[in-house]
Coordinates of C-alpha atoms (C1' of nucleotides) in Angstrom, one line a residue:
Chain A
M1 CA -92.1 22.4 -13.0
L2 CA -88.7 20.8 -13.6
D3 CA -85.9 23.2 -14.3
M4 CA -83.0 22.5 -16.7
H5 CA -80.9 20.9 -14.0
D6 CA -83.6 18.5 -12.9
T7 CA -84.3 17.7 -16.5
A8 CA -80.6 16.8 -16.9
V9 CA -80.6 14.6 -13.8
T10 CA -83.7 12.9 -15.0
F11 CA -82.2 12.3 -18.4
R12 CA -78.9 10.9 -17.0
S13 CA -80.8 8.4 -15.0
L14 CA -83.1 7.5 -17.9
C15 CA -79.9 6.8 -20.0
A16 CA -78.4 4.8 -17.1
E17 CA -81.5 2.7 -16.8
H18 CA -81.5 1.9 -20.5
G19 CA -77.8 1.5 -20.9
I20 CA -77.4 4.3 -23.5
A21 CA -74.7 6.9 -23.6
V22 CA -75.4 10.5 -22.5
T23 CA -74.4 12.6 -25.5
H24 CA -74.8 16.3 -26.0
Q25 CA -77.2 16.0 -28.9
R26 CA -79.2 13.4 -27.1
Q27 CA -79.6 15.6 -24.1
V28 CA -80.6 18.7 -26.1
L29 CA -83.0 16.6 -28.2
Y30 CA -84.6 15.3 -25.0
E31 CA -85.0 18.7 -23.5
T32 CA -86.3 20.1 -26.8
M33 CA -88.9 17.4 -27.0
Q34 CA -89.9 17.9 -23.4
G35 CA -90.8 21.4 -24.3
M36 CA -92.9 20.5 -27.2
H37 CA -96.7 19.9 -27.3
G38 CA -99.1 18.1 -29.4
H39 CA -98.0 15.3 -31.8
P40 CA -94.8 16.3 -33.5
S41 CA -93.2 14.4 -36.4
P42 CA -89.5 13.8 -36.6
E43 CA -89.3 16.7 -39.1
E44 CA -91.0 19.0 -36.7
V45 CA -88.7 18.0 -33.9
Y46 CA -85.7 18.4 -36.2
A47 CA -86.8 22.0 -37.1
V48 CA -87.0 22.9 -33.4
V49 CA -83.8 21.2 -32.2
K50 CA -81.8 22.7 -35.1
R51 CA -82.2 26.1 -33.4
R52 CA -80.1 25.0 -30.5
L53 CA -77.9 22.5 -32.5
P54 CA -77.6 23.8 -36.0
T55 CA -75.3 20.9 -37.2
I56 CA -77.6 18.0 -35.9
S57 CA -78.7 15.7 -38.7
L58 CA -82.1 14.5 -39.4
A59 CA -80.8 10.9 -39.2
T60 CA -79.7 11.5 -35.6
V61 CA -83.1 12.8 -34.7
Y62 CA -84.7 9.7 -36.2
K63 CA -82.3 7.4 -34.5
N64 CA -82.8 9.0 -31.1
I65 CA -86.6 9.3 -31.4
H66 CA -86.7 5.6 -32.1
L67 CA -84.4 5.0 -29.1
F68 CA -86.6 7.1 -26.9
V69 CA -89.7 5.3 -27.9
E70 CA -88.1 1.9 -27.4
S71 CA -87.0 3.0 -24.0
G72 CA -90.4 4.1 -23.1
V73 CA -89.2 7.7 -22.6
F74 CA -91.8 8.9 -25.1
R75 CA -94.7 7.2 -26.6
Q76 CA -95.6 6.8 -30.3
L77 CA -99.1 7.7 -31.2
S78 CA -99.1 6.5 -34.8
M79 CA -99.1 2.7 -34.1
H80 CA -99.7 1.9 -37.7
H81 CA -98.3 4.7 -39.6
G82 CA -96.0 3.8 -42.5
T83 CA -98.5 2.4 -44.9
L84 CA -102.2 2.9 -45.7
R85 CA -104.4 0.1 -44.4
V86 CA -107.9 -0.6 -45.7
E87 CA -110.5 -2.1 -43.2
M88 CA -112.1 -5.2 -44.7
N89 CA -114.3 -6.1 -41.8
S90 CA -117.5 -4.1 -42.0
H91 CA -118.8 -5.2 -38.6
P92 CA -118.2 -2.8 -35.7
H93 CA -115.1 -3.9 -34.0
H94 CA -111.8 -2.8 -32.3
H95 CA -108.2 -3.6 -33.1
L96 CA -105.6 -5.4 -31.1
V97 CA -102.2 -4.0 -32.0
C98 CA -99.2 -5.9 -30.8
S99 CA -96.6 -3.4 -29.6
V100 CA -93.8 -5.8 -30.6
C101 CA -94.7 -7.3 -34.0
K102 CA -97.3 -4.6 -34.9
Q103 CA -99.8 -7.2 -36.0
I104 CA -103.3 -6.0 -36.0
Q105 CA -106.1 -8.4 -35.0
D106 CA -109.8 -7.6 -35.0
C107 CA -111.8 -7.9 -31.7
A108 CA -115.6 -8.0 -31.1
P109 CA -116.9 -5.1 -29.0
E110 CA -118.3 -7.6 -26.5
E111 CA -114.7 -8.6 -25.5
L112 CA -113.8 -5.1 -24.4
G113 CA -117.0 -3.4 -23.5
L114 CA -118.3 -0.5 -25.6
P115 CA -117.4 3.0 -24.4
A116 CA -120.3 5.4 -24.0
Y117 CA -119.9 8.6 -26.0
S118 CA -121.8 11.7 -27.0
E119 CA -122.4 12.7 -30.6
R120 CA -120.9 16.1 -30.2
L121 CA -118.3 17.1 -27.7
S122 CA -118.2 20.5 -25.9
N123 CA -115.4 21.7 -28.1
G124 CA -117.7 21.4 -31.2
F125 CA -116.1 18.2 -32.5
A126 CA -118.8 16.1 -34.2
V127 CA -118.1 12.3 -33.5
E128 CA -118.6 10.0 -36.5
R129 CA -117.1 6.8 -35.0
L130 CA -114.6 5.5 -32.5
S131 CA -111.5 3.7 -33.6
I132 CA -110.1 1.9 -30.6
D133 CA -106.7 0.4 -30.6
V134 CA -105.9 -1.9 -27.9
I135 CA -102.1 -1.9 -27.6
G136 CA -100.4 -4.8 -25.9
L137 CA -98.6 -8.1 -26.6
C138 CA -100.0 -10.8 -28.8
A139 CA -99.9 -14.3 -27.6
D140 CA -97.0 -15.2 -29.9
C141 CA -94.9 -12.3 -28.8
Q142 CA -95.5 -13.1 -25.1
R143 CA -93.9 -16.6 -25.6
R144 CA -91.1 -15.6 -27.9
P145 CA -87.7 -15.4 -26.2
N146 CA -86.8 -11.9 -27.5
Chain B
M1 CA -123.6 -14.3 -49.6
L2 CA -123.5 -12.1 -52.6
D3 CA -122.6 -13.8 -55.9
M4 CA -120.6 -12.1 -58.7
H5 CA -123.7 -10.8 -60.4
D6 CA -125.1 -9.1 -57.3
T7 CA -121.6 -7.7 -56.6
A8 CA -121.5 -6.2 -60.1
V9 CA -125.0 -4.6 -59.5
T10 CA -123.9 -3.2 -56.2
F11 CA -120.8 -1.8 -57.6
R12 CA -122.6 -0.1 -60.5
S13 CA -125.0 1.6 -58.2
L14 CA -122.1 2.7 -55.9
C15 CA -120.4 4.3 -58.9
A16 CA -123.7 5.9 -60.0
E17 CA -124.2 7.3 -56.5
H18 CA -120.7 8.8 -56.5
G19 CA -120.6 9.9 -60.1
I20 CA -117.6 7.8 -61.0
A21 CA -117.2 5.8 -64.2
V22 CA -117.5 2.0 -64.2
T23 CA -114.3 0.7 -65.6
H24 CA -113.1 -2.9 -65.9
Q25 CA -110.1 -2.4 -63.6
R26 CA -112.3 -0.6 -61.0
Q27 CA -114.7 -3.4 -61.1
V28 CA -112.2 -6.2 -60.7
L29 CA -110.3 -4.2 -58.0
Y30 CA -113.6 -3.8 -56.1
E31 CA -114.5 -7.5 -56.3
T32 CA -110.9 -8.5 -55.4
M33 CA -111.0 -6.3 -52.3
Q34 CA -114.4 -7.6 -51.3
G35 CA -112.8 -11.0 -51.2
M36 CA -109.9 -9.9 -49.0
H37 CA -109.8 -10.0 -45.2
G38 CA -107.8 -8.2 -42.5
H39 CA -106.1 -4.9 -43.2
P40 CA -104.4 -5.0 -46.6
S41 CA -102.0 -2.4 -47.8
P42 CA -102.2 -1.0 -51.4
E43 CA -99.2 -3.2 -52.3
E44 CA -101.0 -6.3 -51.0
V45 CA -104.1 -5.5 -52.9
Y46 CA -102.0 -4.9 -56.0
A47 CA -100.4 -8.3 -55.6
V48 CA -103.8 -10.1 -55.5
V49 CA -105.6 -8.0 -58.2
K50 CA -102.6 -8.6 -60.5
R51 CA -103.6 -12.3 -60.8
R52 CA -106.7 -11.3 -62.6
L53 CA -105.4 -8.1 -64.3
P54 CA -101.7 -8.7 -64.9
T55 CA -101.3 -5.3 -66.6
I56 CA -102.9 -3.1 -63.9
S57 CA -100.5 -0.6 -62.5
L58 CA -99.9 0.2 -58.8
A59 CA -100.7 3.8 -59.5
T60 CA -104.2 2.7 -60.6
V61 CA -104.6 0.7 -57.4
Y62 CA -103.6 3.6 -55.3
K63 CA -105.9 6.0 -57.2
N64 CA -108.9 3.7 -56.9
I65 CA -108.3 2.8 -53.2
H66 CA -108.4 6.5 -52.5
L67 CA -111.5 6.9 -54.5
F68 CA -113.2 4.0 -52.7
V69 CA -112.2 5.4 -49.3
E70 CA -113.5 8.9 -50.2
S71 CA -116.7 7.5 -51.4
G72 CA -117.1 5.5 -48.3
V73 CA -117.0 2.2 -50.1
F74 CA -114.2 1.0 -47.9
R75 CA -112.8 2.5 -44.7
Q76 CA -109.2 3.3 -43.9
L77 CA -107.9 2.0 -40.6
S78 CA -104.7 3.9 -40.5
M79 CA -106.0 7.4 -39.8
H80 CA -102.6 8.8 -39.1
H81 CA -100.2 6.7 -41.2
G82 CA -97.7 8.6 -43.3
T83 CA -95.4 9.9 -40.7
L84 CA -94.4 8.9 -37.2
R85 CA -95.9 11.0 -34.4
V86 CA -94.7 11.3 -30.8
E87 CA -97.1 11.7 -28.1
M88 CA -96.1 14.7 -25.9
N89 CA -99.1 14.6 -23.5
S90 CA -98.3 12.2 -20.7
H91 CA -101.7 12.3 -19.1
P92 CA -104.1 9.6 -20.1
H93 CA -106.3 10.9 -22.9
H94 CA -107.9 10.1 -26.2
H95 CA -107.6 11.6 -29.6
L96 CA -110.0 13.5 -31.8
V97 CA -109.0 12.9 -35.4
C98 CA -110.8 15.1 -37.9
S99 CA -111.7 13.0 -41.0
V100 CA -111.3 16.0 -43.3
C101 CA -108.2 17.9 -42.2
K102 CA -106.7 14.9 -40.2
Q103 CA -105.9 17.3 -37.3
I104 CA -105.4 15.5 -34.0
Q105 CA -106.7 17.1 -30.8
D106 CA -106.3 15.6 -27.3
C107 CA -109.4 15.0 -25.3
A108 CA -109.8 14.2 -21.6
P109 CA -111.2 10.7 -20.7
E110 CA -114.1 12.4 -18.8
E111 CA -115.4 13.9 -22.0
L112 CA -116.0 10.5 -23.6
G113 CA -116.3 8.0 -20.7
L114 CA -113.6 5.3 -20.2
P115 CA -114.2 1.9 -21.6
A116 CA -114.0 -1.0 -19.2
Y117 CA -111.5 -3.6 -20.2
S118 CA -109.8 -6.7 -18.9
E119 CA -106.1 -7.1 -18.7
R120 CA -105.9 -10.3 -20.7
L121 CA -108.3 -11.2 -23.5
S122 CA -109.5 -14.7 -24.2
N123 CA -107.3 -15.1 -27.2
G124 CA -104.2 -14.5 -25.1
F125 CA -103.6 -10.9 -26.0
A126 CA -102.2 -9.0 -23.0
V127 CA -103.5 -5.4 -22.9
E128 CA -101.0 -2.6 -22.1
R129 CA -103.1 0.4 -22.9
L130 CA -106.0 1.6 -25.0
S131 CA -105.5 4.1 -27.8
I132 CA -108.9 5.6 -28.7
D133 CA -109.3 7.6 -31.8
V134 CA -112.5 9.5 -32.1
I135 CA -113.1 10.1 -35.8
G136 CA -115.3 12.9 -36.9
L137 CA -115.3 16.6 -38.0
C138 CA -113.6 19.2 -36.2
A139 CA -115.4 22.5 -35.5
D140 CA -113.5 24.3 -38.3
C141 CA -114.2 21.7 -40.9
Q142 CA -117.9 21.8 -40.1
R143 CA -118.2 25.4 -40.9
R144 CA -115.9 25.4 -43.9
P145 CA -117.8 25.6 -47.2
N146 CA -116.0 22.6 -48.8
Chain C
dT1 C1' -59.2 2.1 -25.9
dT2 C1' -63.2 0.6 -27.4
dG3 C1' -67.7 0.5 -28.3
dT4 C1' -71.3 4.0 -29.4
dG5 C1' -72.9 7.9 -31.4
dT6 C1' -72.9 11.4 -35.1
dG7 C1' -73.2 13.6 -39.7
dC8 C1' -73.4 13.0 -44.5
dA9 C1' -74.7 11.0 -48.6
dA10 C1' -76.7 7.3 -50.9
dA11 C1' -80.4 3.8 -50.7
dT12 C1' -85.1 2.3 -49.8
dT13 C1' -89.9 2.4 -49.3
dA14 C1' -94.4 4.5 -49.9
dT15 C1' -96.9 7.4 -52.5
dT16 C1' -98.0 10.9 -56.0
dT17 C1' -97.9 13.1 -60.4
dG18 C1' -97.5 14.3 -65.5
dC19 C1' -98.6 12.8 -69.6
dA20 C1' -100.0 10.4 -73.9
dG21 C1' -103.0 7.1 -75.3
dT22 C1' -107.7 4.5 -74.2
dT23 C1' -112.3 3.9 -72.6
dA24 C1' -117.0 5.1 -70.6
dT25 C1' -120.9 7.8 -71.1
Chain D
dA1 C1' -117.2 14.0 -78.7
dT2 C1' -115.5 14.7 -74.2
dA3 C1' -114.3 14.0 -69.9
dA4 C1' -112.6 10.5 -67.0
dC5 C1' -109.4 6.6 -66.6
dT6 C1' -105.2 3.9 -67.4
dG7 C1' -100.2 2.6 -67.5
dC8 C1' -95.8 4.1 -67.3
dA9 C1' -92.0 6.6 -65.8
dA10 C1' -90.3 10.2 -63.3
dA11 C1' -90.8 12.9 -59.0
dT12 C1' -91.5 13.4 -54.0
dA13 C1' -91.8 12.3 -49.1
dA14 C1' -90.5 9.6 -45.3
dT15 C1' -87.3 6.8 -43.4
dT16 C1' -83.2 3.9 -43.2
dT17 C1' -78.4 2.6 -43.9
dG18 C1' -73.2 2.5 -44.6
dC19 C1' -69.4 4.5 -43.5
dA20 C1' -65.5 7.4 -41.6
dC21 C1' -64.7 10.3 -37.9
dA22 C1' -65.6 11.8 -33.0
dC23 C1' -66.9 11.3 -28.2
dA24 C1' -68.4 8.9 -23.8
dA25 C1' -67.5 5.3 -20.6

DNA sequence: TTGTGTGCAAATTATTTGCAGTTAT
DNA sequence: ATAACTGCAAATAATTTGCACACAA
């Protein structure tokens, strides 16, 4: 387990790597998030970090979460949050989600290989279907200067 | 290929099955969506359906898309859109997303079996990682009356 | 000192809701 | 006739942005 001092050291080198300033709020936000579990939203992170930094603003939380995600410090699980999307392809298929432009392409199961799965998991979850997102770079984004 | 008449017949029986009224806007919306490809957002559907029903409102499009999704006529691909979620579990794992309460649980790869995949697909997409959503009913929602 | 970062308030985007009038059954 | 549906406008939720002041390099 990392103690607070190690966490601070880790954080400093993370910031150095990505060329971002080490500010107090950024540091506390990072430590707070490290201590959280599950899949928190910015509002949830804000509620927790506010306990240690009562004057921090929600905007700062948003800005820094984006920064952390871009730097690869944390990962975003909602790759296509933001707006509802309806699936128009009724054949079984997976999705190729470009991590840069967020474009979503369909992909036949044969291209990836179908995972085996059981209908009911040991924790009681009853499986209806798998939704597989393949995250990566689309051909266009690989060749773009960016 | 279904012609317009067959589509209308299909739609009527769909509505009958789900006990919803067959209205003109609902009918045209359905036909329009059937003709679309990819992963349209409500705004995109609205833009297209407006060409045939210039007075339709965006609210009606939203209401009916929800109705279609609930009835199983169309499927929603964005299972956790709405708000950004940060992944706090750094171990490789999948997600169990309950289709009723939308709760997201983590799940070890061993429970599902890992899909085999290649690093670069034939269309040039460079795979970084897989994000697998297992959609179904959580134990709680299975036993709830609802 | 100089560019970044922060907090605040206003702006935007996505979506939902209340309501009065209209239509399907 | 009656309940469900529609369009419109206002409300809400999620996120972003502009800006003046403060802090890190």
